[in-house]
Coordinates of N, CA and C and ligand atoms in Angstrom, one line a residue:
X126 N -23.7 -33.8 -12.7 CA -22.5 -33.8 -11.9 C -21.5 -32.6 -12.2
X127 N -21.3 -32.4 -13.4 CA -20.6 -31.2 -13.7 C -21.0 -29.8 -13.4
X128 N -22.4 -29.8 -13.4 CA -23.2 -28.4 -12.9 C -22.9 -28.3 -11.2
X129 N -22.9 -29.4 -10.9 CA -22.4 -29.1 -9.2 C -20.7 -29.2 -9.0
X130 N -20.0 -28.7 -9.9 CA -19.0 -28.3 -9.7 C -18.7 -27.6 -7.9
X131 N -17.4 -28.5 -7.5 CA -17.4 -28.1 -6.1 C -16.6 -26.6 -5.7
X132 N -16.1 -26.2 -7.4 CA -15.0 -25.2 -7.4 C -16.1 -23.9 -7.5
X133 N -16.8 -23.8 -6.4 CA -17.1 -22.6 -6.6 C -16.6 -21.4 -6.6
X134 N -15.7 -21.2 -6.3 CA -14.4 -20.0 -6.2 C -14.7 -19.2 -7.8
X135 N -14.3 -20.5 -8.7 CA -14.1 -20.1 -9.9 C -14.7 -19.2 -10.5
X136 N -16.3 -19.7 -10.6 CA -17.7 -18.7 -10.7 C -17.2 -17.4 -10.2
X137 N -16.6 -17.5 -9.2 CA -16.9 -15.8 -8.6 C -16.2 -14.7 -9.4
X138 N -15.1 -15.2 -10.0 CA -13.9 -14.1 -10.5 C -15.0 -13.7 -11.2
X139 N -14.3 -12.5 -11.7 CA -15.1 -11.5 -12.8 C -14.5 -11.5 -14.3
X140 N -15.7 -11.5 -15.0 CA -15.1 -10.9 -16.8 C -14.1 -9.9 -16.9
X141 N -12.8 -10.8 -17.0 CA -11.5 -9.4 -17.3 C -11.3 -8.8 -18.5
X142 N -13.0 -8.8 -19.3 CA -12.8 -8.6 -20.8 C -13.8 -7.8 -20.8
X143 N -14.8 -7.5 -19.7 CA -16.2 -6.8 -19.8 C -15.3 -5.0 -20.3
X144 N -16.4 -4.4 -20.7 CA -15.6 -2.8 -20.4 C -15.6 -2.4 -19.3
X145 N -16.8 -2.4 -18.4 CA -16.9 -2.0 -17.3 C -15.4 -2.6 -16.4
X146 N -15.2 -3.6 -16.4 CA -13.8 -4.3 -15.6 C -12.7 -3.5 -16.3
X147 N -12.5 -3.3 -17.4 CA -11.6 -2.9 -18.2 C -11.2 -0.8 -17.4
X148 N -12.8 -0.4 -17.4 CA -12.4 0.8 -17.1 C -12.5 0.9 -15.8
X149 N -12.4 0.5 -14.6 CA -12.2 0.2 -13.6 C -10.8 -0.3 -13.1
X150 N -10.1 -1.2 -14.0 CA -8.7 -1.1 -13.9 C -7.6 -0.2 -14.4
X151 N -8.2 0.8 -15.6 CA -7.5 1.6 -16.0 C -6.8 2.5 -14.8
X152 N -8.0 2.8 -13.7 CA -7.7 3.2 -12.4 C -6.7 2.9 -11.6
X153 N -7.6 1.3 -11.1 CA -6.6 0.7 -10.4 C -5.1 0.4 -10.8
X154 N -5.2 0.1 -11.5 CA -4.3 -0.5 -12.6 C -3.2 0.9 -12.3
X155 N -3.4 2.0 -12.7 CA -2.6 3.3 -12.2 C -2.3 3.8 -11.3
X156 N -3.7 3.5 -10.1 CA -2.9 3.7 -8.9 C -1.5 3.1 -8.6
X157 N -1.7 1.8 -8.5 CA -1.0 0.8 -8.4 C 0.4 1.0 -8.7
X158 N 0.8 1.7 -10.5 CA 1.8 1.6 -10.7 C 2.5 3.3 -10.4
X159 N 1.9 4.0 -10.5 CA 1.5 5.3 -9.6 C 2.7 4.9 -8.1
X160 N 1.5 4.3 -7.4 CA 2.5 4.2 -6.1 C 3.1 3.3 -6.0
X161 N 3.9 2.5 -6.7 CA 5.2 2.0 -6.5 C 6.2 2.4 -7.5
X162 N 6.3 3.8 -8.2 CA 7.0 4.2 -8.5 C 7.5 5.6 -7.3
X163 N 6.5 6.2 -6.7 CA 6.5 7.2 -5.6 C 7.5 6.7 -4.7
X164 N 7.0 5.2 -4.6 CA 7.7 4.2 -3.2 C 9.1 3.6 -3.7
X165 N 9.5 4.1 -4.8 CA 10.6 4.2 -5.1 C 11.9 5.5 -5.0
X166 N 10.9 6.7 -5.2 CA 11.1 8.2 -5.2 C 11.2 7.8 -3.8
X167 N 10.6 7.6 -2.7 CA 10.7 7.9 -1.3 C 11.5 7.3 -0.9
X168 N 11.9 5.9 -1.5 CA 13.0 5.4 -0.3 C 14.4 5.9 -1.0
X169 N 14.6 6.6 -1.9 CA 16.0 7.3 -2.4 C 15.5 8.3 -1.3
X170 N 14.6 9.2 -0.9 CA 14.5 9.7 -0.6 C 15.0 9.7 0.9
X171 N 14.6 8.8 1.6 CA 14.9 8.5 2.9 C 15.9 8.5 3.2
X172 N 16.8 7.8 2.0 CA 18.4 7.6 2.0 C 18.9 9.0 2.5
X173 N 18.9 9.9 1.5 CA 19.7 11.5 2.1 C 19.2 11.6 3.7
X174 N 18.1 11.2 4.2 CA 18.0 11.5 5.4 C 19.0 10.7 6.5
X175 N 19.1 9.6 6.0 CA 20.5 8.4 6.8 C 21.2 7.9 5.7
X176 N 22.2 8.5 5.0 CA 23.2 8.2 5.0 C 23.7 6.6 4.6
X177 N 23.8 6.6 6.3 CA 24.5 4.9 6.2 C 23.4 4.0 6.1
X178 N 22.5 4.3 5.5 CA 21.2 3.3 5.4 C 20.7 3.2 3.5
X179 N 21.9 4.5 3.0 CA 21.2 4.7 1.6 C 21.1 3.7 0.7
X180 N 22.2 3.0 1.2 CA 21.9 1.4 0.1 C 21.0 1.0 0.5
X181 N 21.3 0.0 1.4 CA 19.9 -0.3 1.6 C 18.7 0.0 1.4
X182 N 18.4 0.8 1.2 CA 17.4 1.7 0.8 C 17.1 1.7 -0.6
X183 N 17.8 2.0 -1.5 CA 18.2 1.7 -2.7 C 17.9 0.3 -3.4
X184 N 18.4 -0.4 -2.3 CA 17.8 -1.9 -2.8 C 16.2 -2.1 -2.8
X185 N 15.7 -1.1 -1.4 CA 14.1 -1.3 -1.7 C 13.8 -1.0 -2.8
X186 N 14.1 0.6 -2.8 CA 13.4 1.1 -4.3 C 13.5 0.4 -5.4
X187 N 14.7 -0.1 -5.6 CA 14.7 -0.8 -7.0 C 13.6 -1.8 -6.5
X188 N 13.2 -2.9 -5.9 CA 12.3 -3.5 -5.9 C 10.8 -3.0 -6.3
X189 N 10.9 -1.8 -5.8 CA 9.6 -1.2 -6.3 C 9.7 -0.6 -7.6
X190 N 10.8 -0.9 -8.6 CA 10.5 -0.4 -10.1 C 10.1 -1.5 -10.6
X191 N 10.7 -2.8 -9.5 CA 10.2 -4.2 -10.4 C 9.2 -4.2 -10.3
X192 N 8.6 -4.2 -9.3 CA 7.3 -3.6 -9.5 C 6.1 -3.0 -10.1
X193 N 6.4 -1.7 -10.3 CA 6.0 -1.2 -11.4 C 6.1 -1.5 -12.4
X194 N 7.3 -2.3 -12.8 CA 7.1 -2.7 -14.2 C 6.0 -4.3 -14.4
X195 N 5.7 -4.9 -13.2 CA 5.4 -5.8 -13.0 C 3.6 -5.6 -13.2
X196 N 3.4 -4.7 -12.7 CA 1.9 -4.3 -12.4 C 1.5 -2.9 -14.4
X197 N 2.6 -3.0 -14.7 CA 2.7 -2.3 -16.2 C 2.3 -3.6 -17.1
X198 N 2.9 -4.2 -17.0 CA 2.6 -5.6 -17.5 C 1.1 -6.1 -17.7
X199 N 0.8 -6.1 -16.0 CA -0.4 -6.4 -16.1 C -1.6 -6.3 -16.3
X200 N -1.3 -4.6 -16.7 CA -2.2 -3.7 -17.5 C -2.4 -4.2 -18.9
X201 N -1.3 -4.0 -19.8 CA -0.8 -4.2 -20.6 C -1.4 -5.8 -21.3
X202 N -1.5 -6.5 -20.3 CA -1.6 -8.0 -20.9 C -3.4 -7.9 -20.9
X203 N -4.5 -7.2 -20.4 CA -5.7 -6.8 -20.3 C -6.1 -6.0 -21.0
X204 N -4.8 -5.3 -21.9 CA -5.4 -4.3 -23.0 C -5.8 -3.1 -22.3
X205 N -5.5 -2.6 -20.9 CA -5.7 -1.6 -20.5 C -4.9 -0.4 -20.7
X206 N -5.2 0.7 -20.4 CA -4.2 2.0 -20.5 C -4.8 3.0 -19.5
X207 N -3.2 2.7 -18.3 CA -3.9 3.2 -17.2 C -3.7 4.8 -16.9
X208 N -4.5 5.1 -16.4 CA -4.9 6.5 -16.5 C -3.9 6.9 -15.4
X209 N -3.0 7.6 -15.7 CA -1.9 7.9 -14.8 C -2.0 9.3 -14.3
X210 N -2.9 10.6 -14.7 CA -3.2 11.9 -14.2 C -4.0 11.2 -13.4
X211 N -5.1 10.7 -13.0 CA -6.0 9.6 -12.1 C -5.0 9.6 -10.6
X212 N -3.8 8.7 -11.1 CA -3.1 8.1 -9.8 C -2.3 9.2 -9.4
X213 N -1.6 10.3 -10.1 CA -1.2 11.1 -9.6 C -2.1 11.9 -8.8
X214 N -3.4 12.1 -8.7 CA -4.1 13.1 -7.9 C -4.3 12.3 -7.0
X215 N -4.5 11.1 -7.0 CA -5.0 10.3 -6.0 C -3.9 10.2 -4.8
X216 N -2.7 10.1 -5.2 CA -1.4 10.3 -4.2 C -1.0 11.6 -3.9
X217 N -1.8 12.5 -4.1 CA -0.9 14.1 -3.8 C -1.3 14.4 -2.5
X218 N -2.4 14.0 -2.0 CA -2.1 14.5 -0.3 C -1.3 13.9 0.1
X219 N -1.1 12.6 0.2 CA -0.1 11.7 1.1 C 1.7 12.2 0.3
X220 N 1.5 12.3 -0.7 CA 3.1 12.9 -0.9 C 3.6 14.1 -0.8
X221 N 2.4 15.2 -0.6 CA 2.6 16.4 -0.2 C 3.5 16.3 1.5
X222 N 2.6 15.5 1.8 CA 2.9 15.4 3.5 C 4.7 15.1 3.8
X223 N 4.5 13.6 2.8 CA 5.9 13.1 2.6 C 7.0 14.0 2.6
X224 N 6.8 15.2 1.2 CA 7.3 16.1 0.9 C 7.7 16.7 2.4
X225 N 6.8 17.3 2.7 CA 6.9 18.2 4.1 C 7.9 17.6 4.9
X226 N 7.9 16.6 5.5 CA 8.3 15.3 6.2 C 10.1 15.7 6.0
X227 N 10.0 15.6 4.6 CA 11.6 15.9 3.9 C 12.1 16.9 3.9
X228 N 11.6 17.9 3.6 CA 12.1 19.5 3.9 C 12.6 19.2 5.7
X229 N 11.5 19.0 6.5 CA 12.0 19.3 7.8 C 12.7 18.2 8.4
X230 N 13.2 17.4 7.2 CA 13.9 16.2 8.1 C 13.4 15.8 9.2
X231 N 12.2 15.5 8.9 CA 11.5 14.3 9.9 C 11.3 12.7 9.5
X232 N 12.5 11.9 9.6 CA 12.1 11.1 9.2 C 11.4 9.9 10.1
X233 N 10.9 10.1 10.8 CA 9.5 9.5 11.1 C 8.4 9.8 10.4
X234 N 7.8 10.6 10.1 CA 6.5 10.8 9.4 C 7.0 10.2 8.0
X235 N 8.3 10.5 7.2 CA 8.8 9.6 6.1 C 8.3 8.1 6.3
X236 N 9.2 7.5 6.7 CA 9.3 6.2 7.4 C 7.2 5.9 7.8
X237 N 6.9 6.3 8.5 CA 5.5 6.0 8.6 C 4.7 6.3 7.3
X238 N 4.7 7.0 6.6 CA 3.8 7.2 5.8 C 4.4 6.0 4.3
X239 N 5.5 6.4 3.8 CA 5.9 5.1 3.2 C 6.0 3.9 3.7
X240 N 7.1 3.5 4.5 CA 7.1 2.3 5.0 C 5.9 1.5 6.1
X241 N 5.7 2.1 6.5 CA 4.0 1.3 7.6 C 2.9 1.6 6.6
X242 N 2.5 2.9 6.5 CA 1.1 3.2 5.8 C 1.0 2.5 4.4
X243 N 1.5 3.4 3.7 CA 1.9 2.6 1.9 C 2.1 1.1 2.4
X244 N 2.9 0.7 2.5 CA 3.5 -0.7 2.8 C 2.1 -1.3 3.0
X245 N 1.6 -1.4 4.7 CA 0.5 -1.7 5.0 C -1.0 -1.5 4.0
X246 N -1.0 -0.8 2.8 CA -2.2 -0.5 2.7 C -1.9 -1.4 1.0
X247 N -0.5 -1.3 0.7 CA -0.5 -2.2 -0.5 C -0.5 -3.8 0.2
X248 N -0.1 -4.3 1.1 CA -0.4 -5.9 1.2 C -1.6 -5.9 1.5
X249 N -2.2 -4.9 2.2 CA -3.6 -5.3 1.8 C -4.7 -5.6 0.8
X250 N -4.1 -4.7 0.1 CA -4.9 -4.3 -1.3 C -4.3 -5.6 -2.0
X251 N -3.1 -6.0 -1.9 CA -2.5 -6.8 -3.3 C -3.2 -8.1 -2.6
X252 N -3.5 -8.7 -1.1 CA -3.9 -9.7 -0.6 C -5.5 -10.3 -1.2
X253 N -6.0 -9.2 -1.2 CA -7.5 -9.2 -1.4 C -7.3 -9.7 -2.7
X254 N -6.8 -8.6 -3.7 CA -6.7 -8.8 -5.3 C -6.0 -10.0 -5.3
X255 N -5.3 -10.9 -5.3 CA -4.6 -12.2 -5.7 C -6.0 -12.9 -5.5
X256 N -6.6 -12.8 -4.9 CA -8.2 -13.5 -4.8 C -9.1 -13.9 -6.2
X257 N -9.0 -12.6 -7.0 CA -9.6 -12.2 -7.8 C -9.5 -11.7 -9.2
X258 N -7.9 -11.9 -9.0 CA -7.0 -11.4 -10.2 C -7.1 -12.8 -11.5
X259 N -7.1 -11.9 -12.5 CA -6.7 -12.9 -13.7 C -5.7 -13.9 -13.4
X260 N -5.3 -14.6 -13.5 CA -4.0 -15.8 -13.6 C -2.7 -14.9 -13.8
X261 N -2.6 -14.5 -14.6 CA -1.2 -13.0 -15.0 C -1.0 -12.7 -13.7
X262 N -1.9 -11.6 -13.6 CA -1.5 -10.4 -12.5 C -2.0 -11.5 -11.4
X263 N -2.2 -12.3 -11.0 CA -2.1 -12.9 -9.6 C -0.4 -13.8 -9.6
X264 N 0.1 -14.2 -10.6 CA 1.6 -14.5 -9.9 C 1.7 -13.6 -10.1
X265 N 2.1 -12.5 -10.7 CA 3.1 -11.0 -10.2 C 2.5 -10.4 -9.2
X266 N 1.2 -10.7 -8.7 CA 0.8 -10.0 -7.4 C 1.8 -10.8 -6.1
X267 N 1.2 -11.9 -6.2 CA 2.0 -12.8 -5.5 C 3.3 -12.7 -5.0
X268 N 4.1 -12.4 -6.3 CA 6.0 -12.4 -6.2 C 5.9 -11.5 -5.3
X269 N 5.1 -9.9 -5.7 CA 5.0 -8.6 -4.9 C 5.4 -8.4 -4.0
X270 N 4.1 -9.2 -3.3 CA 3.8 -9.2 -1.8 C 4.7 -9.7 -1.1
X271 N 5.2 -10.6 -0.9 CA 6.0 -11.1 -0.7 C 7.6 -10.0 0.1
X272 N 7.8 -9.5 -1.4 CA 8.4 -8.0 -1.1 C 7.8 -7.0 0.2
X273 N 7.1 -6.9 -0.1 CA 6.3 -5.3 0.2 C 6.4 -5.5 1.9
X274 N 6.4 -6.9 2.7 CA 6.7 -7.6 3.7 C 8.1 -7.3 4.4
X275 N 8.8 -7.0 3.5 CA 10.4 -6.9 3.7 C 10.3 -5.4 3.8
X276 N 9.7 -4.6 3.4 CA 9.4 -3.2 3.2 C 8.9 -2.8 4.8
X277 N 7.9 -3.1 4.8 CA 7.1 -2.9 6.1 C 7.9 -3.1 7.4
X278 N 8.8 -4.6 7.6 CA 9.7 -4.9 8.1 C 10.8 -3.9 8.6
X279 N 11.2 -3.6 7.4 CA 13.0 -2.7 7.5 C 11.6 -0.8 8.2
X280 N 10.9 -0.7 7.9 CA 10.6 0.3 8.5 C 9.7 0.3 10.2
X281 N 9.1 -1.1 10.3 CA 9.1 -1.4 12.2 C 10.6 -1.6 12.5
X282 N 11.4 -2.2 12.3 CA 12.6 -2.2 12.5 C 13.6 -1.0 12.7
X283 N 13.7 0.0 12.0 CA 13.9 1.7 12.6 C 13.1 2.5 14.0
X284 N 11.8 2.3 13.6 CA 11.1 3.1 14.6 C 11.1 2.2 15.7
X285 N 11.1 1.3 15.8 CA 11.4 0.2 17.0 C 12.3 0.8 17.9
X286 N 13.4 1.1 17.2 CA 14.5 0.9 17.3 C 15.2 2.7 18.1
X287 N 14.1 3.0 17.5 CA 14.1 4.8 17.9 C 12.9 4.9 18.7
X288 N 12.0 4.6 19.3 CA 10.6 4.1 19.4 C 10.9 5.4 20.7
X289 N 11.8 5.4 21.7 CA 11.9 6.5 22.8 C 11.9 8.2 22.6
X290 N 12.5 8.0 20.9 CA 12.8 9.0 20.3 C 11.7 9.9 19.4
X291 N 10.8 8.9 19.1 CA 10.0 9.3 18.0 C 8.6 8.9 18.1
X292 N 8.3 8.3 19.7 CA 6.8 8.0 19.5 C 5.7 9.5 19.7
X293 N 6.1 10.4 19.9 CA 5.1 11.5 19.8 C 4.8 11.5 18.5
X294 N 6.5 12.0 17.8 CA 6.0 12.3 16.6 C 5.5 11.0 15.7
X295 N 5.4 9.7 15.6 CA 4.9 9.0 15.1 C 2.8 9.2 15.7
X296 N 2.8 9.5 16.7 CA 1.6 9.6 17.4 C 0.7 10.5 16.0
X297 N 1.7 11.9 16.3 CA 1.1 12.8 15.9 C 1.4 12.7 14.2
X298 N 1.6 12.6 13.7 CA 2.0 11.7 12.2 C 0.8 10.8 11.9
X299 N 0.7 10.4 12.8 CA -0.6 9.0 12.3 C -1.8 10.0 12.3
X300 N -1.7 10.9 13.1 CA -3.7 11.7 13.7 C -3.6 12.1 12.0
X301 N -2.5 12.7 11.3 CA -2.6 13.5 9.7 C -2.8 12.4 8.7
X302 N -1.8 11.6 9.2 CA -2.0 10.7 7.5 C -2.9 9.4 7.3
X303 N -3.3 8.8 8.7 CA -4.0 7.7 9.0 C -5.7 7.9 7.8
X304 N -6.0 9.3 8.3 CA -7.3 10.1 7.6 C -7.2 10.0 6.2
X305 N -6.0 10.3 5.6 CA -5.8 9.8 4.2 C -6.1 8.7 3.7
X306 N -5.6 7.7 4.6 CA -5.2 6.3 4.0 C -6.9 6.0 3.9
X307 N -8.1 6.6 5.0 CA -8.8 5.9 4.7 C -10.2 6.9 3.7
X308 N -9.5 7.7 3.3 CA -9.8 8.5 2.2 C -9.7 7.8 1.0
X309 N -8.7 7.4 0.8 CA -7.9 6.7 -0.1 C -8.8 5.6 -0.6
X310 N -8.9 4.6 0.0 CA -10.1 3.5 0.6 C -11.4 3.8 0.1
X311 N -11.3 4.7 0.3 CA -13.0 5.5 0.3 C -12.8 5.6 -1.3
X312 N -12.0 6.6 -1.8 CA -11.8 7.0 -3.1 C -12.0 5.4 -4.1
X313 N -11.1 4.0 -3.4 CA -10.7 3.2 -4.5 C -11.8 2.3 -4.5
X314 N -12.8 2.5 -3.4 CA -13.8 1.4 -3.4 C -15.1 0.9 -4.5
X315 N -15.3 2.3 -5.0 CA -16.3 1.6 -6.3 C -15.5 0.9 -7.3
X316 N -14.2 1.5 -8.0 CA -13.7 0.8 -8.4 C -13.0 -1.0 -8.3
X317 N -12.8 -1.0 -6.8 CA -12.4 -1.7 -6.5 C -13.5 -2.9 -6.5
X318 N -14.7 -2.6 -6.1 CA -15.7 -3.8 -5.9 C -16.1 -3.9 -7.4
X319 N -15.8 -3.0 -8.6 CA -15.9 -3.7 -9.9 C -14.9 -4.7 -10.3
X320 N -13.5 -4.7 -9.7 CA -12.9 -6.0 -9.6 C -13.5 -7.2 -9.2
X321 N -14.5 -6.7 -7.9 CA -14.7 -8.1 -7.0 C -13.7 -8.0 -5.5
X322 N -13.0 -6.7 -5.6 CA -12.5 -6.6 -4.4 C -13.9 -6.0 -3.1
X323 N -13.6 -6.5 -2.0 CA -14.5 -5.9 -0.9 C -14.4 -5.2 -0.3
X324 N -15.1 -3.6 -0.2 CA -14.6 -2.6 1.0 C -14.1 -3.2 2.1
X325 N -15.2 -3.9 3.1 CA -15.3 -4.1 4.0 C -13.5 -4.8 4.4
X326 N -13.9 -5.8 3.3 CA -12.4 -7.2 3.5 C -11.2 -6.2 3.3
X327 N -11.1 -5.0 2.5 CA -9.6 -4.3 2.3 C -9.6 -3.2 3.6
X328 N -10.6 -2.7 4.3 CA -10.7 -2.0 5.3 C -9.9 -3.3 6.5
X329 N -10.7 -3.9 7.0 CA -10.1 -5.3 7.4 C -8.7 -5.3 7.7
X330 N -8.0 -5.9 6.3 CA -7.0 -6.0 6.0 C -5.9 -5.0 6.4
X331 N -6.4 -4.1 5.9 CA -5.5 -2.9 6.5 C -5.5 -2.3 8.0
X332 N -6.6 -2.7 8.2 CA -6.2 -2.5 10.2 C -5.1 -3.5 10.5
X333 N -6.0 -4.4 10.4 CA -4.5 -5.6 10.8 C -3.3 -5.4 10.6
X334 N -2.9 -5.4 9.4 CA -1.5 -5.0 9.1 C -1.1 -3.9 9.9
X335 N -1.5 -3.0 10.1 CA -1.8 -2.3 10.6 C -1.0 -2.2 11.8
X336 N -2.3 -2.8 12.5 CA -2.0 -2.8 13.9 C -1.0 -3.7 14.8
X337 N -0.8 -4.9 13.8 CA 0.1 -5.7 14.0 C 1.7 -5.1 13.9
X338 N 1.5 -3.7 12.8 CA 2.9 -3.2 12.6 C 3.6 -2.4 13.7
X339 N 2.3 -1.8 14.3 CA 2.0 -0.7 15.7 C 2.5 -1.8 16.9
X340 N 1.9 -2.7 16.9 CA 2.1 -4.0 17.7 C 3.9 -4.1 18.1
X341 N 4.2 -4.2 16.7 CA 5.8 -4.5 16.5 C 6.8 -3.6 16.7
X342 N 6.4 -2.3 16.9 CA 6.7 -1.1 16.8 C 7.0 -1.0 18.6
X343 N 6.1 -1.3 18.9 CA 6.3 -1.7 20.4 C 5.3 -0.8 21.1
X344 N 4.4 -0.5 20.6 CA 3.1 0.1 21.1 C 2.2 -0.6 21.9
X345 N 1.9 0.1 22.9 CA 0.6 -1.0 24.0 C -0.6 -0.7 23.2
X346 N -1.5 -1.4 23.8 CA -2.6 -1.8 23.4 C -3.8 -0.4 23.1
X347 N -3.0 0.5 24.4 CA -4.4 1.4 24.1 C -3.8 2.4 23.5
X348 N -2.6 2.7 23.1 CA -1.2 3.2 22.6 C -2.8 3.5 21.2
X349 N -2.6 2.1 20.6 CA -2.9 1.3 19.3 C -4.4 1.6 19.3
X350 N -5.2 2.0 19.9 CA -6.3 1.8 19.9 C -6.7 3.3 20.0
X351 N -6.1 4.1 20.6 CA -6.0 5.7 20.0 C -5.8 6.4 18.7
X352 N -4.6 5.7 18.4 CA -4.1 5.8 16.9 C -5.1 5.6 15.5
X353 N -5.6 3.8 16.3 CA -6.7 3.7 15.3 C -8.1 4.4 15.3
X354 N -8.2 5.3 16.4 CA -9.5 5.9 16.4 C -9.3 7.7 15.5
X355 N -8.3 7.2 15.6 CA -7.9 8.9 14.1 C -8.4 8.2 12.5
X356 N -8.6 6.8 12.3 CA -9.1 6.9 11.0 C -10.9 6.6 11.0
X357 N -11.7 6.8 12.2 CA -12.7 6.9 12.2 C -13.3 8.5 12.5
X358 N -12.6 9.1 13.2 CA -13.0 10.7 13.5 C -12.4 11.2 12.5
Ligands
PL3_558 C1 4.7 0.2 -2.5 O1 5.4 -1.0 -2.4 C2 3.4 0.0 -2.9 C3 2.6 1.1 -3.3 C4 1.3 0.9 -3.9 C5 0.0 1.2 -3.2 C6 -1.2 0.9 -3.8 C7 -2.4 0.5 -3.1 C8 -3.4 -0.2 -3.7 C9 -4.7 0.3 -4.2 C10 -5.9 -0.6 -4.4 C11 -6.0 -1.6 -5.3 C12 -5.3 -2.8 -5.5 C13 -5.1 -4.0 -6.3 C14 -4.8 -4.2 -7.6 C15 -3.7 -4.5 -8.4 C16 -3.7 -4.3 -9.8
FE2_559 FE1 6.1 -2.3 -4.1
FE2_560 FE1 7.0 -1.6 -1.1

C-alpha cells in the first residue's frame, strides 16, 4: 500500500543535492538574481523618462531587490554560488537594447522590454519552477510571482493607454527583442530541464502571458499573431 503511494508528484522533484542540480542552478540561480536586479536598474530608469510616474516606479524596483535578495537566499540555502559573469552575458543583448531605448527616450521599447517581455518571461519561468522547486525557494517563488503580476500590469496599463501613440513603435520593438527572449529560452533550456523544468511547458507559458498582455494592450487578433511570428523567423 505504501509503494502505491497516490502522491506521485513527489517522485518527480529532483535531487537538490546531486552536483549536476547544484551546477545547473549556479546558472539559473544567477540569471535569476542577475535580472531582477537589472529590473530594478530599469524601472529607476523609466522613472527619468516620466517624471510623474518616478515613484511609482521606485516602488516596483524596490520590489525587485526583494527579490533578488529573495532568490540570493535561495541559492544560498542549496549551497550554491551563482555564477554571476554567466547572468551578466546572458542579459547583455536585451539591456543593450534597453540601453538604446534610453538614450533615445523611447519609452516604449523600455516599457516593452522590461515590463511585458522580462515581466512575461519571469512568471513564466518562476510558474513552471514552483512546480519543481525545493520547499525554500518555492514559497519565495511564490511571494514573487505574485509581484511580477503587478509589474506586467502597471506596464499594459501605460501602453494601453498610449496604444494610438505607440503601436508602431511597440510593433517594431517586438520584431528586435521578441528574438531574444526566445534566445534566451534556447540559452536556459539544458539547464533548465536539469531542474526538471520543460522547454516545451516554459515556451508555452511565455506565449500566453504573452499574448494575453498584447491582448490587454488592446491588440487584435492578427495584430498578435504577427508579432508572435517574429519569435519563430
Ligand atoms: C523581474 O521581475 C524579473 C527578472 C528575472 C527574469 C528571469 C527569467 C528566468 C529564467 C529561467 C529560470 C527560472 C527559474 C528559477 C528560479 C531560481
Ligand atoms: Fe521581480
Ligand atoms: Fe518584476
Amino acid at each position: 500500500m505504501l509503494l502505491d503511494s497516490p502522491d506521485s508528484s513527489f517522485s518527480e522533484l529532483p535531487d537538490f543535492t546531486a552536483e549536476s542540480y547544484k551546477d545547473a542552478y549556479s546558472r539559473i540561480n544567477a540569471i535569476v538574481i542577475e535580472g531582477e536586479k537589472e529590473a530594478y536598474n530599469n524601472y529607476i530608469s523609466i522613472g527619468t523618462l516620466i517624471p510623474e510616474e518616478a515613484q511609482a516606479l521606485e516602488k516596483l524596483g524596490k520590489m525587485e531587490l526583494k527579490h533578488m535578495k529573495g532568490f540570493t537566499a535561495c541559492g544560498k540555502n542549496l549551497g550554491v554560488t551563482p555564477d554571476m559573469a554567466f547572468a551578466e552575458k546572458f542579459f547583455a543583448p536585451l539591456r543593450e537594447n534597453f540601453d538604446k531605448g534610453l538614450d533615445q527616450g523611447d519609452l516604449t521599447s523600455c516599457l516593452l522590454i522590461q515590463a511585458i517581455l522580462i515581466e512575461a518571461f519571469a512568471i513564466s519561468a518562476y510558474h513552471v519552477y514552483i512546480g519543481v522547486a525545493d520547499p525554500f525557494a518555492k514559497k519565495i517563488t511564490e511571494g514573487v510571482v505574485q509581484d511580477e503580476y503587478l509589474h506586467l500590469n502597471y506596464g499594459q496599463e501605460w501602453l494601453k493607454a498610449n496604444l494610438d501613440k505607440c503601436k508602431e513603435e511597440l510593433i517594431q520593438s517586438n520584431k528586435i527583442n521578441l528574438p531574444i527572449i526566445r534566445s534566451m529560452l534556447e540559452q536556459v533550456e539544458g539547464d533548465a530541464s536539469v531542474l526538471k523544468m520543460d522547454k516545451e511547458e516554459l515556451m508555452e507559458e511565455f506565449m500566453i502571458a504573452y499574448q494575453d498582455s498584447l491582448t490587454e494592450i488592446g491588440l487584435d487578433n492578427r495584430e498578435i499573431a504577427r508579432m508572435a511570428l517574429a519569435a519563430v523567423i
